Amino acid sequence: MKVSQQGNTVILEDIKHFNPKHIFECGQCFRWIKQEDDSYTGVAMGKVINVKQDGDKIYLDNTTKEDFDNIWYDYFDLERDYEEMVNTLKVMDEYLEKATEFGEGIRILKQDGWEMLISFIISANNRIPMIQRAINNLSKNYGTYIGEYKGQKYYAFPTSEQLSKASVEEIRACSTGFRDKYIKSTSQTVNDENIDVLEYRKLSTDQCLKELLKFNGVGPKVADCIALFGMYHIFAFGMQKYDTFPVDVWVKRVMQEFYVDEDLSLTKIRKFGIEKFGDLAGFAQQYLFYYAREFGIGR
């Protein structure tokens, strides 16, 4: 991969396994919005950045080579050899071969643990447009103003201190629905007890999940998602929990369609996924989830 900078744009050339559509629309993130030119503008790590693909080049606009080296290289998981990982997955069975081929270019983003904690509480029994609306409302009302990009104002995701100052009613007014009390409780707990969610990345997967399940509004599936997508920080690289296997309605459907019996519980499906796919369970889940959702498998 060759990296260069022209003005406020960082250009990545000869990059493999990087498809913005698949990365930003596979269900792992909520603050990346598709633009009219098919690029995606997102807010992450307190920054606003636009990502566009043109042939074998990726353009990262509104950023610098320094930020690429210090933030985006890790955020987009560019150190990982996805070709080797995909080759390992696709030979496991014909279903993963199809799923990895369809989802070519997916990369599991290394997102902020605190933001993922609240975001996936909001995601419970919710649709993506509503999740995005709630997160953007919370950010606009309680987050720090970042700046303007192409005529649009952007705000960072609120800290636990900022969000803990909002009442349940004010949080509900941000289109969070019944999750308002969970967001309030979790924000208050994290702030008052000075909890650093990112410290959980140092724990074993089971212990990490145990700690996440203590928060109101966090069930097994939400905990798995937070562990998989959110155990990252700009100053504390890595240690995401890739041996998790979040099971939602789409994963349940695809697993029942291809792997397990109809009457198997979510817990047993999760256990089956972890045992079958091992350390790559989180990656397998993401490819299977995206494949099932886009093709309506099991409906």
Coordinates of C-alpha atoms in Angstrom, one line a residue:
M1 CA 0.0 0.0 0.0
K2 CA 1.3 3.4 -1.0
V3 CA 0.3 6.5 1.1
S4 CA 0.5 10.1 -0.1
Q5 CA -1.1 13.4 0.7
Q6 CA -2.4 16.1 -1.6
G7 CA -3.8 19.1 0.3
N8 CA -6.3 17.9 2.9
T9 CA -6.6 14.5 1.2
V10 CA -4.7 11.3 2.0
I11 CA -4.5 8.9 -0.9
L12 CA -4.1 5.1 -0.5
E13 CA -3.0 3.2 -3.5
D14 CA -2.8 -0.5 -4.2
I15 CA -4.9 -1.2 -1.2
K16 CA -6.6 -4.6 -1.0
H17 CA -9.7 -5.7 0.8
F18 CA -11.1 -2.2 1.4
N19 CA -14.6 -1.5 0.2
P20 CA -16.2 1.6 1.8
K21 CA -19.8 0.4 1.1
H22 CA -19.2 -3.0 2.7
I23 CA -17.3 -1.5 5.6
F24 CA -19.8 1.2 6.5
E25 CA -23.0 -0.6 5.7
C26 CA -22.3 -4.0 7.3
G27 CA -23.9 -3.0 10.6
Q28 CA -20.8 -2.3 12.7
C29 CA -21.0 1.5 12.8
F30 CA -23.7 4.2 12.8
R31 CA -22.0 7.6 12.1
W32 CA -20.9 7.0 8.5
I33 CA -23.4 8.5 6.0
K34 CA -23.4 7.9 2.3
Q35 CA -23.1 11.0 0.2
E36 CA -24.5 11.8 -3.3
D37 CA -21.1 11.0 -4.9
D38 CA -21.1 7.5 -3.2
S39 CA -18.5 8.6 -0.7
Y40 CA -19.0 8.3 3.0
T41 CA -18.6 11.0 5.6
G42 CA -18.2 9.9 9.2
V43 CA -17.4 11.2 12.7
A44 CA -14.9 9.1 14.6
M45 CA -12.2 9.8 17.2
G46 CA -13.4 13.4 17.4
K47 CA -12.7 13.9 13.7
V48 CA -14.7 14.4 10.6
I49 CA -13.4 12.5 7.6
N50 CA -14.8 11.6 4.1
V51 CA -13.9 8.3 2.4
K52 CA -14.2 7.7 -1.3
Q53 CA -13.1 4.8 -3.5
D54 CA -12.0 5.3 -7.1
G55 CA -10.7 2.2 -8.7
D56 CA -7.8 0.8 -6.6
K57 CA -7.4 4.1 -4.8
I58 CA -9.0 5.2 -1.5
Y59 CA -9.3 9.0 -0.8
L60 CA -9.5 10.1 2.8
D61 CA -10.6 13.8 2.7
N62 CA -10.3 16.3 5.5
T63 CA -7.4 14.7 7.2
T64 CA -3.6 14.6 7.2
K65 CA -0.9 12.0 6.8
E66 CA -0.1 12.5 10.6
D67 CA -3.7 11.6 11.5
F68 CA -3.6 8.7 9.1
D69 CA -0.5 7.3 10.8
N70 CA -1.8 8.0 14.3
I71 CA -5.5 7.3 14.0
W72 CA -6.9 5.9 10.7
Y73 CA -4.3 3.2 10.1
D74 CA -5.4 1.5 13.2
Y75 CA -9.1 2.5 13.0
F76 CA -9.4 0.8 9.6
D77 CA -7.4 -2.2 10.8
L78 CA -4.9 -1.7 7.9
E79 CA -2.2 -3.8 9.6
R80 CA -4.2 -7.0 9.4
D81 CA -3.7 -9.3 6.4
Y82 CA -7.4 -9.7 5.4
E83 CA -6.5 -11.8 2.4
E84 CA -4.9 -14.5 4.6
M85 CA -7.9 -14.2 7.0
V86 CA -10.5 -14.5 4.3
N87 CA -8.6 -17.4 2.7
T88 CA -8.8 -19.2 6.1
L89 CA -12.5 -18.6 6.4
K90 CA -13.7 -19.4 2.9
V91 CA -12.2 -22.9 2.9
M92 CA -14.2 -23.8 6.1
D93 CA -17.4 -24.3 4.1
E94 CA -19.3 -23.2 1.0
Y95 CA -21.5 -20.8 2.9
L96 CA -18.5 -18.8 4.2
E97 CA -17.0 -18.9 0.7
K98 CA -20.1 -17.2 -0.6
A99 CA -20.4 -14.7 2.3
T100 CA -16.7 -13.6 2.1
E101 CA -16.9 -13.2 -1.6
F102 CA -20.1 -11.1 -1.3
G103 CA -18.7 -9.0 1.5
E104 CA -15.2 -8.6 0.0
G105 CA -13.6 -5.5 1.4
I106 CA -15.2 -5.6 4.8
R107 CA -12.9 -4.5 7.6
I108 CA -13.8 -4.5 11.2
L109 CA -13.3 -1.0 12.5
K110 CA -11.5 -0.4 15.7
Q111 CA -14.0 2.0 17.3
D112 CA -14.2 3.8 20.7
G113 CA -15.5 1.6 23.5
W114 CA -17.6 4.2 25.3
E115 CA -19.3 5.3 22.1
M116 CA -20.0 1.7 21.2
L117 CA -21.4 1.0 24.6
I118 CA -24.1 3.6 24.2
S119 CA -24.5 3.1 20.5
F120 CA -25.3 -0.6 20.8
I121 CA -27.7 0.0 23.7
I122 CA -29.5 2.3 21.3
S123 CA -29.4 -0.5 18.6
A124 CA -31.4 -3.0 20.6
N125 CA -34.6 -3.8 18.8
N126 CA -34.1 -0.8 16.5
R127 CA -33.6 0.1 12.9
I128 CA -30.4 1.6 11.5
P129 CA -31.9 5.0 10.4
M130 CA -33.4 5.4 13.9
I131 CA -30.1 4.4 15.6
Q132 CA -28.3 7.0 13.4
R133 CA -30.8 9.7 14.2
A134 CA -30.6 9.1 18.0
I135 CA -26.8 9.1 18.0
N136 CA -26.6 12.3 15.9
N137 CA -29.2 14.0 18.2
L138 CA -27.3 13.0 21.3
S139 CA -24.0 14.3 19.7
K140 CA -25.5 17.5 18.5
N141 CA -27.2 18.3 21.9
Y142 CA -24.5 17.1 24.3
G143 CA -21.2 16.5 22.3
T144 CA -18.4 18.9 21.6
Y145 CA -18.6 20.8 18.3
I146 CA -15.9 19.7 15.9
G147 CA -16.4 22.0 13.0
E148 CA -18.0 22.3 9.5
Y149 CA -17.4 20.1 6.5
K150 CA -19.0 20.9 3.2
G151 CA -21.6 23.0 4.8
Q152 CA -22.6 20.5 7.5
K153 CA -21.9 21.0 11.2
Y154 CA -20.5 18.0 13.0
Y155 CA -20.3 17.1 16.7
A156 CA -18.2 14.5 18.6
F157 CA -20.0 11.8 20.5
P158 CA -20.7 13.1 24.0
T159 CA -18.5 11.9 26.9
S160 CA -20.0 10.1 29.9
E161 CA -19.7 13.4 31.8
Q162 CA -21.5 15.4 29.1
L163 CA -24.2 12.7 28.7
S164 CA -24.7 12.2 32.4
K165 CA -25.9 15.8 32.8
A166 CA -29.0 15.1 30.5
S167 CA -32.2 14.0 32.1
V168 CA -34.1 10.9 31.1
E169 CA -36.7 13.1 29.4
E170 CA -34.0 15.0 27.5
I171 CA -32.4 11.8 26.3
R172 CA -35.8 10.5 25.2
A173 CA -36.3 13.7 23.2
C174 CA -33.3 12.6 21.1
S175 CA -35.3 9.8 19.7
T176 CA -33.9 7.1 21.9
G177 CA -37.3 5.6 22.8
F178 CA -37.4 3.2 25.8
R179 CA -33.6 3.1 25.9
D180 CA -33.6 6.5 27.5
K181 CA -33.3 5.1 31.1
Y182 CA -30.6 2.7 30.1
I183 CA -28.5 5.5 28.5
K184 CA -29.0 7.7 31.6
S185 CA -28.1 4.9 34.0
T186 CA -25.1 3.8 32.1
S187 CA -23.8 7.4 31.6
Q188 CA -24.3 8.1 35.2
T189 CA -22.5 5.0 36.4
V190 CA -19.5 5.4 34.1
N191 CA -19.1 9.0 35.0
D192 CA -19.7 8.7 38.8
E193 CA -17.6 5.6 39.2
N194 CA -14.9 6.9 36.8
I195 CA -15.1 3.7 34.8
D196 CA -12.8 3.4 31.8
V197 CA -14.6 1.0 29.4
L198 CA -11.5 0.7 27.4
E199 CA -9.7 -1.1 30.3
Y200 CA -12.0 -4.1 29.6
R201 CA -9.8 -4.8 26.5
K202 CA -7.2 -6.1 28.9
L203 CA -9.5 -8.7 30.2
S204 CA -10.3 -12.2 28.8
T205 CA -13.3 -12.2 26.4
D206 CA -15.5 -13.9 29.0
Q207 CA -14.5 -11.4 31.8
C208 CA -14.9 -8.5 29.4
L209 CA -18.5 -9.6 28.6
K210 CA -19.2 -10.2 32.3
E211 CA -18.3 -6.5 33.0
L212 CA -20.3 -5.2 30.1
L213 CA -23.4 -7.1 31.1
K214 CA -23.4 -5.2 34.4
F215 CA -24.7 -2.1 32.6
N216 CA -28.4 -1.5 32.3
G217 CA -29.6 -2.2 28.7
V218 CA -26.7 -4.5 27.8
G219 CA -27.8 -8.0 27.0
P220 CA -25.6 -10.8 25.6
K221 CA -25.9 -9.7 21.9
V222 CA -25.2 -6.1 22.7
A223 CA -22.2 -7.1 24.9
D224 CA -20.8 -9.2 22.1
C225 CA -21.1 -6.3 19.7
I226 CA -19.4 -3.9 22.0
A227 CA -16.5 -6.3 22.7
L228 CA -16.1 -7.0 19.0
F229 CA -16.3 -3.4 17.6
G230 CA -15.4 -1.2 20.5
M231 CA -12.4 -2.2 22.5
Y232 CA -10.1 0.4 20.9
H233 CA -8.6 3.7 21.7
I234 CA -6.2 6.0 19.9
F235 CA -3.7 5.7 22.7
A236 CA -4.4 2.0 23.6
F237 CA -4.2 0.0 20.4
G238 CA -5.8 -3.4 19.8
M239 CA -7.1 -6.2 21.9
Q240 CA -10.5 -6.3 20.4
K241 CA -12.5 -9.5 21.1
Y242 CA -12.6 -11.3 17.8
D243 CA -13.6 -14.6 19.4
T244 CA -17.1 -13.3 20.1
F245 CA -20.2 -14.2 17.9
P246 CA -23.1 -11.7 18.3
V247 CA -26.4 -13.3 17.4
D248 CA -29.3 -11.2 16.2
V249 CA -32.3 -12.0 14.0
W250 CA -30.2 -12.1 10.8
V251 CA -27.4 -14.2 12.3
K252 CA -30.0 -16.6 13.8
R253 CA -31.6 -16.9 10.3
V254 CA -28.4 -17.6 8.4
M255 CA -27.2 -20.0 11.1
Q256 CA -30.5 -21.9 11.0
E257 CA -30.5 -21.9 7.2
F258 CA -26.9 -23.3 6.9
Y259 CA -25.6 -24.7 10.1
V260 CA -28.0 -25.5 13.0
D261 CA -31.4 -26.9 13.8
E262 CA -34.4 -24.6 13.8
D263 CA -35.2 -24.8 17.5
L264 CA -31.6 -24.0 18.8
S265 CA -31.6 -21.2 21.3
L266 CA -29.6 -18.0 20.7
T267 CA -27.1 -19.0 23.4
K268 CA -26.5 -22.3 21.7
I269 CA -26.2 -20.7 18.3
R270 CA -23.6 -18.4 19.7
K271 CA -21.7 -21.3 21.3
F272 CA -21.8 -23.2 18.1
G273 CA -20.4 -20.2 16.2
I274 CA -17.5 -19.6 18.6
E275 CA -16.6 -23.3 18.6
K276 CA -16.8 -23.6 14.8
F277 CA -15.0 -20.4 13.8
G278 CA -12.7 -20.1 16.8
D279 CA -10.5 -16.9 16.9
L280 CA -12.1 -15.7 13.7
A281 CA -15.6 -16.0 15.0
G282 CA -16.2 -12.3 15.0
F283 CA -15.1 -12.0 11.4
A284 CA -17.2 -14.9 10.3
Q285 CA -20.2 -13.4 12.1
Q286 CA -19.8 -10.1 10.2
Y287 CA -19.6 -11.7 6.8
L288 CA -22.5 -14.0 7.5
F289 CA -24.6 -11.2 9.0
Y290 CA -24.1 -8.9 6.0
Y291 CA -24.7 -11.7 3.5
A292 CA -27.9 -12.8 5.3
R293 CA -29.3 -9.3 5.6
E294 CA -28.6 -8.2 2.0
F295 CA -30.1 -11.4 0.6
G296 CA -33.0 -11.7 3.1
I297 CA -31.9 -15.2 4.0
G298 CA -34.3 -17.1 6.2
R299 CA -37.2 -14.7 5.8

